[in-house]
CSV table of C-alpha atoms in Angstrom, one decimal:
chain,number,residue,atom,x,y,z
A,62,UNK,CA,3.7,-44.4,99.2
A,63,UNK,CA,4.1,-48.0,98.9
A,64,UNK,CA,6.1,-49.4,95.7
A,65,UNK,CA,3.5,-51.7,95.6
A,66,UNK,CA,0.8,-49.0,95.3
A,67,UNK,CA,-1.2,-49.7,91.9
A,68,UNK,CA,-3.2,-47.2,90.1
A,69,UNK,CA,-7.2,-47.2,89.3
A,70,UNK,CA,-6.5,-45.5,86.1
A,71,UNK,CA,-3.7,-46.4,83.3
A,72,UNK,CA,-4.3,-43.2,81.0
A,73,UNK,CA,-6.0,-39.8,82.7
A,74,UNK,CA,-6.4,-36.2,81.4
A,75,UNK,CA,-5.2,-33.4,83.6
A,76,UNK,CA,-6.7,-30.0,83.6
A,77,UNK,CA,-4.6,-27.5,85.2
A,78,UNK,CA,-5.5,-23.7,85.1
A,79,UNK,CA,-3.2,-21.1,84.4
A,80,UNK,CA,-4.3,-19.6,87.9
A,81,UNK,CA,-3.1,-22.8,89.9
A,82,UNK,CA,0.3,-22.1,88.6
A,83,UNK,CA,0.5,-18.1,90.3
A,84,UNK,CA,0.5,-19.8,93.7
A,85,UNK,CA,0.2,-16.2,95.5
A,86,UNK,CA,1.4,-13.8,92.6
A,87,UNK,CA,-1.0,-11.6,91.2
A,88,UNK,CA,-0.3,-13.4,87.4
A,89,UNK,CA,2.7,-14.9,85.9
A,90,UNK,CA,4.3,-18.4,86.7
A,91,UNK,CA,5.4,-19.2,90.7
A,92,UNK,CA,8.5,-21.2,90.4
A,93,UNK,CA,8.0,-22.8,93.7
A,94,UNK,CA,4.1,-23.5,93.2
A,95,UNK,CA,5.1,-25.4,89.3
A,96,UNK,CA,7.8,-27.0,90.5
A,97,UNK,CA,5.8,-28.4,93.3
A,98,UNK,CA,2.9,-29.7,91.3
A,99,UNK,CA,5.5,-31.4,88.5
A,100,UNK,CA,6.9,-33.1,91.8
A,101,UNK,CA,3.4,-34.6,92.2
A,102,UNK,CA,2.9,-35.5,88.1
A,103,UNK,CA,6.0,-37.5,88.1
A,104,UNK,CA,4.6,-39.0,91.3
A,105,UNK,CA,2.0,-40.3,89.4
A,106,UNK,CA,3.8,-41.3,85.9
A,107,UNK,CA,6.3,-43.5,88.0
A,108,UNK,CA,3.2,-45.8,89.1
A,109,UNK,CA,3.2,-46.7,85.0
A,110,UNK,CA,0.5,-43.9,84.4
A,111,UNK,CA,0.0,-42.4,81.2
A,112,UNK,CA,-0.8,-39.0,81.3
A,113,UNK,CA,-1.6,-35.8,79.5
A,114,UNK,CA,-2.5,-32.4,80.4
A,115,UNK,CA,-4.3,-29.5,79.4
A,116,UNK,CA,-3.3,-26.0,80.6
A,117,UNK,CA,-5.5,-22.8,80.7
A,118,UNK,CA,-4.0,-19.4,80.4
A,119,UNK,CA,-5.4,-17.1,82.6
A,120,UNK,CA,-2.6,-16.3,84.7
A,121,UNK,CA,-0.5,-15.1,82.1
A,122,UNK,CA,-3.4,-13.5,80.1
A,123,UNK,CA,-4.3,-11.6,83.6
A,124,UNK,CA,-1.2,-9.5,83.2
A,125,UNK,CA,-2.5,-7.9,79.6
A,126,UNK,CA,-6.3,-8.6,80.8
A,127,UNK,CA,-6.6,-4.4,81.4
A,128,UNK,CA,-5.6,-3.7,77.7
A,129,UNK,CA,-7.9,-6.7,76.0
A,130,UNK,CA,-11.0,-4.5,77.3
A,131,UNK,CA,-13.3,-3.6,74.3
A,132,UNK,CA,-11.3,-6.0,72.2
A,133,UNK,CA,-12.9,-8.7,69.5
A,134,UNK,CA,-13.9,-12.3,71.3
A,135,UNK,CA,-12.0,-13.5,69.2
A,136,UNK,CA,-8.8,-11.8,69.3
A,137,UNK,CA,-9.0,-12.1,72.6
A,138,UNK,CA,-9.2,-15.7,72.7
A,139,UNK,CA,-6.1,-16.2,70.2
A,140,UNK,CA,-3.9,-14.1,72.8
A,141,UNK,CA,-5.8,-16.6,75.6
A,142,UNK,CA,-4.2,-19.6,73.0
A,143,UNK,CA,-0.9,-18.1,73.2
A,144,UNK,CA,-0.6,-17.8,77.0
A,145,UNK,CA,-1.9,-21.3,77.2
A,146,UNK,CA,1.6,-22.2,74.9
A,147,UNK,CA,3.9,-20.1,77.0
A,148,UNK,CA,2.4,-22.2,80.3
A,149,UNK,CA,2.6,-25.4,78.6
A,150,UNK,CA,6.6,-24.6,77.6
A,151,UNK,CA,7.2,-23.7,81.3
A,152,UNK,CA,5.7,-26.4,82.2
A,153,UNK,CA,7.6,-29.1,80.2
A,154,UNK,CA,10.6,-27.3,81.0
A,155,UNK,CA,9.7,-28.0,84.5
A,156,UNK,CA,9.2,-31.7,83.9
A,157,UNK,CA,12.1,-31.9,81.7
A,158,UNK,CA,14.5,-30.6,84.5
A,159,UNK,CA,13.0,-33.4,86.7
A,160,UNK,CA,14.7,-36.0,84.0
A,161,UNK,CA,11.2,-36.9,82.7
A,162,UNK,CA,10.6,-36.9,79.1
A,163,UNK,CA,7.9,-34.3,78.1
A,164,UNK,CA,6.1,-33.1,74.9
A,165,UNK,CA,4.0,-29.3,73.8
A,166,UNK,CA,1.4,-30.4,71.1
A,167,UNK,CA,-0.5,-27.3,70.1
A,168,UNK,CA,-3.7,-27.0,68.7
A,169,UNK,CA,-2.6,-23.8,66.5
A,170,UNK,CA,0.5,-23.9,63.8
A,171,UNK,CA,3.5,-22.4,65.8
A,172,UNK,CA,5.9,-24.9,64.4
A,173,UNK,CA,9.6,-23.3,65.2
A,174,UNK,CA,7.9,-23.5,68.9
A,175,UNK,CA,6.0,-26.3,69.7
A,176,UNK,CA,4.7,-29.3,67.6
A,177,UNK,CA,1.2,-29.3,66.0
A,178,UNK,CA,-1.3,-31.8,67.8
A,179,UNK,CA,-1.6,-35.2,65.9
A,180,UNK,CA,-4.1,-37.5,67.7
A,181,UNK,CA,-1.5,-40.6,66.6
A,182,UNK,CA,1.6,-39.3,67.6
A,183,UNK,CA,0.2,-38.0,71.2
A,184,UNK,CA,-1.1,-42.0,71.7
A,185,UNK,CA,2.5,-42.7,71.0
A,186,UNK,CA,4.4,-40.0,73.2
A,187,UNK,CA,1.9,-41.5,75.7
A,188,UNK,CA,2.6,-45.3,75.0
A,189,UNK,CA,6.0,-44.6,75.4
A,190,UNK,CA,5.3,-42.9,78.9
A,191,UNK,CA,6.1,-39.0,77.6
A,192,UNK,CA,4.0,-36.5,79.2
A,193,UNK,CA,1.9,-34.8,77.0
A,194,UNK,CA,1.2,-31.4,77.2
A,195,UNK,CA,-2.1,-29.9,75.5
A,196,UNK,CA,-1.6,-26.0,74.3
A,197,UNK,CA,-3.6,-23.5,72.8
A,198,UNK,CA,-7.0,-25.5,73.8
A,199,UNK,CA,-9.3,-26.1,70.9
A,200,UNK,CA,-7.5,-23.9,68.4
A,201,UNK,CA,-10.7,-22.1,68.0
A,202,UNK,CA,-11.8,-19.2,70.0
A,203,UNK,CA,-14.8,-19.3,71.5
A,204,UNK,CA,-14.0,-22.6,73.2
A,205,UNK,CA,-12.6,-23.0,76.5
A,206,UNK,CA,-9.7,-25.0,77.9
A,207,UNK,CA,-12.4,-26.8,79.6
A,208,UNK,CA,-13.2,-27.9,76.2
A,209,UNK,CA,-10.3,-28.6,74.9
A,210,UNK,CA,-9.6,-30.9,78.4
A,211,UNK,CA,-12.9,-32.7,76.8
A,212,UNK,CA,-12.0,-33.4,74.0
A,213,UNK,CA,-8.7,-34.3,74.1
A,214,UNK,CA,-9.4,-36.5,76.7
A,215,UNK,CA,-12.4,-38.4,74.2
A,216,UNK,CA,-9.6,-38.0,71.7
A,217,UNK,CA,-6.7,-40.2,73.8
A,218,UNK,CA,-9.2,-42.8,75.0
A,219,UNK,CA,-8.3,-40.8,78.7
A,220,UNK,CA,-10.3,-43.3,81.2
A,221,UNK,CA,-10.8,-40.4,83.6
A,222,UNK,CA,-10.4,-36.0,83.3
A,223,UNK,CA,-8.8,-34.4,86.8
A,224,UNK,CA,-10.2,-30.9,86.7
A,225,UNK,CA,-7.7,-29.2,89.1
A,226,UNK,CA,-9.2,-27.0,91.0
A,227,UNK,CA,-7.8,-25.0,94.9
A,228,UNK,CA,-11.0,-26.7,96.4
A,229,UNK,CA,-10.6,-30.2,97.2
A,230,UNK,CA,-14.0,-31.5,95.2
A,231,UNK,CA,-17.9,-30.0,94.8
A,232,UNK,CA,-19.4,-28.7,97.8
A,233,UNK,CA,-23.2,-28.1,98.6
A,234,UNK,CA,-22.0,-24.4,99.1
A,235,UNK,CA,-19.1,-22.3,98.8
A,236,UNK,CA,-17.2,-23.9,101.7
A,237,UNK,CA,-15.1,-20.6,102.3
A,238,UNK,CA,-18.3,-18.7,102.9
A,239,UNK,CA,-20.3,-21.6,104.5
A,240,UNK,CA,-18.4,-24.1,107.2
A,241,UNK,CA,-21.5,-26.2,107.0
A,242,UNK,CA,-21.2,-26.9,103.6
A,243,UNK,CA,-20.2,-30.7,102.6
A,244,UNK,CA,-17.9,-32.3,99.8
A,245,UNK,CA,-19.9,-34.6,97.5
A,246,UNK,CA,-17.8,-38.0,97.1
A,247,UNK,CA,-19.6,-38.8,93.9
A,248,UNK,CA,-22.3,-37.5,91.7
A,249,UNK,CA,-24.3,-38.6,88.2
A,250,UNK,CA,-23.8,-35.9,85.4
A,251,UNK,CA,-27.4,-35.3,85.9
A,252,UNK,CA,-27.2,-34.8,89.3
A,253,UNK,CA,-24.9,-32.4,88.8
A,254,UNK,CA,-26.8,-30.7,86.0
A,255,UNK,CA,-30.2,-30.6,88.3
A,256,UNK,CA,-28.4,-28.9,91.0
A,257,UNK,CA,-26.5,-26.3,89.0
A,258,UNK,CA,-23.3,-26.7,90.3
A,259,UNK,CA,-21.2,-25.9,87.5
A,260,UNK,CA,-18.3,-28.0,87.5
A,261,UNK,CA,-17.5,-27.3,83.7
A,262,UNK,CA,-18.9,-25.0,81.3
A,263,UNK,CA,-21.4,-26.5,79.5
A,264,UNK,CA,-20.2,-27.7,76.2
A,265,UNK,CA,-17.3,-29.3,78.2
A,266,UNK,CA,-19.6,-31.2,80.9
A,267,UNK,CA,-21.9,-32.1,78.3
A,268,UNK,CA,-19.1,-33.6,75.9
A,269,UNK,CA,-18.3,-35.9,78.9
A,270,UNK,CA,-22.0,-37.0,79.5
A,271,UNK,CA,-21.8,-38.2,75.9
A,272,UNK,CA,-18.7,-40.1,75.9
A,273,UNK,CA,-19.4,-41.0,79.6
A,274,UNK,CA,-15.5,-40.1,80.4
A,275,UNK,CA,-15.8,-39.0,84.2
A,276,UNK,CA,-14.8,-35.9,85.7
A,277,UNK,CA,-12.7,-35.9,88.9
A,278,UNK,CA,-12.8,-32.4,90.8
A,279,UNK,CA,-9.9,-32.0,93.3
A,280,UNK,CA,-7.3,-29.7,94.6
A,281,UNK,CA,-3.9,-29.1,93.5
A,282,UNK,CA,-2.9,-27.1,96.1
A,283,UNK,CA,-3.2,-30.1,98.6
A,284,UNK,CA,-0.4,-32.3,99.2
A,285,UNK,CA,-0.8,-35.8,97.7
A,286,UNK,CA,-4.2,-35.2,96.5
A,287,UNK,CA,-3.4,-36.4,93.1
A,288,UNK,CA,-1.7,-39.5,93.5
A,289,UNK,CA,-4.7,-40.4,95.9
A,290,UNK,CA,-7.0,-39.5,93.2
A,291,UNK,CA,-5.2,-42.3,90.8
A,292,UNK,CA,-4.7,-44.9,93.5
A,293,UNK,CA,-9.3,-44.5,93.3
A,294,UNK,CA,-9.2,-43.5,97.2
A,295,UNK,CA,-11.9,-41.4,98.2
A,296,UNK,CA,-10.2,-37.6,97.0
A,297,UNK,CA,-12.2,-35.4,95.5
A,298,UNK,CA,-15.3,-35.6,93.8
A,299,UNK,CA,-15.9,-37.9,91.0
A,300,UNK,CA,-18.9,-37.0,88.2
A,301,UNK,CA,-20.0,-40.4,86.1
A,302,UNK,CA,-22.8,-41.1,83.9
């Protein structure tokens, strides 16, 4: 990449699943597939970028999913909060071993572990280009990290939410079932609400309408993809008002 390269977007939201971190375990954290995607994040944080993720839970939530069955929603989700807190330490860890600064802010009180979320001090780890690392998604159950990617990103003044996906953007149709099927480059929230394609769950996508913060759907899993994404190249697909 050229040193010269300069970035569409000064402050972005990044939504990583827990499942992008498995690479091609059955659940758990890949050491090769997390250290590879921090390779990318400080990629993008050396072209002056301020960012902040939030992390999902699922892959570490799939390895207890069997016993949860029959549970309460809501205990549920609070065990869904704490994987989302065990991802975002690996994860730090992971960014912190690359000589980048990084910070946990959790949306539940687990203060020996992580720090609480406070809007002001996240705008400052940010300013002072830490990485900031979203856990435990809303703090409410009921709520996904969709959600909580959102409304932090409303929160931060985030010009732009990655939603990081293994397909590289919205398709007409499943492109692993159907080889005709084509990548939309950009779409209108409504658009994307008339055709159904579900790109967030609903109180997430229409939290973004409101605020008009774009989505940007790409994949993690390809090489480069997200510093093309911040350089505004055509990667991905972008949802605007």
């Amino acid at each position: 990449m050229s040193a010269s390269a300069k970035p569409a977007y000064q402050r972005i939201l990044l939504k990583l699943s827990g499942e992008a971190l498995m690479g091609d375990d059955a659940f758990g954290i890949n050491r090769t597939t997390i250290e590879r995607m921090v390779d990318e994040i400080i990629a993008v944080t050396e072209l002056g970028v301020e960012l902040a993720i939030v992390i999902g839970g699922g892959n570490i939530f799939r390895g207890v999913a069997g016993g949860s069955d029959g549970m309460d929603r809501a205990t549920a989700d609070y065990m869904g909060m704490l994987a989302t807190v065990m991802n975002a330490l690996a994860l730090a860890d992971a960014i912190e071993r690359k000589h980048v600064t990084a910070r946990v802010m959790s949306a539940i009180s687990i203060d020996q572990v992580v720090e609480p979320y406070v809007r002001p001090k996240a705008l400052q780890y940010l300013e002072e280009g830490k990485v900031v690392v979203f856990a435990a998604g809303t703090g409410n159950p009921f709520f996904t990290t969709d959600t909580a990617a959102a409304l932090r990103g409303a929160e931060i003044g985030a010009e732009l939410v990655l939603k990081a996906t293994k397909v590289d953007g919205v398709y007409t149709a499943d492109p692993f079932k159907d080889p005709t099927a084509t990548r939309y480059s950009r779409l209108t929230f409504d658009e994307a609400m008339v055709k159904n394609l579900g790109i967030m769950d609903a109180t997430a996508f229409a939290l973004c309408r409101d605020q008009k913060l774009p989505i940007k759907v790409f994949s993690i899993v390809k090489p480069g993809a997200l510093q093309r994404v911040i350089l505004g190249e055509d990667e991905g697909t972008l949802v605007y008002a």
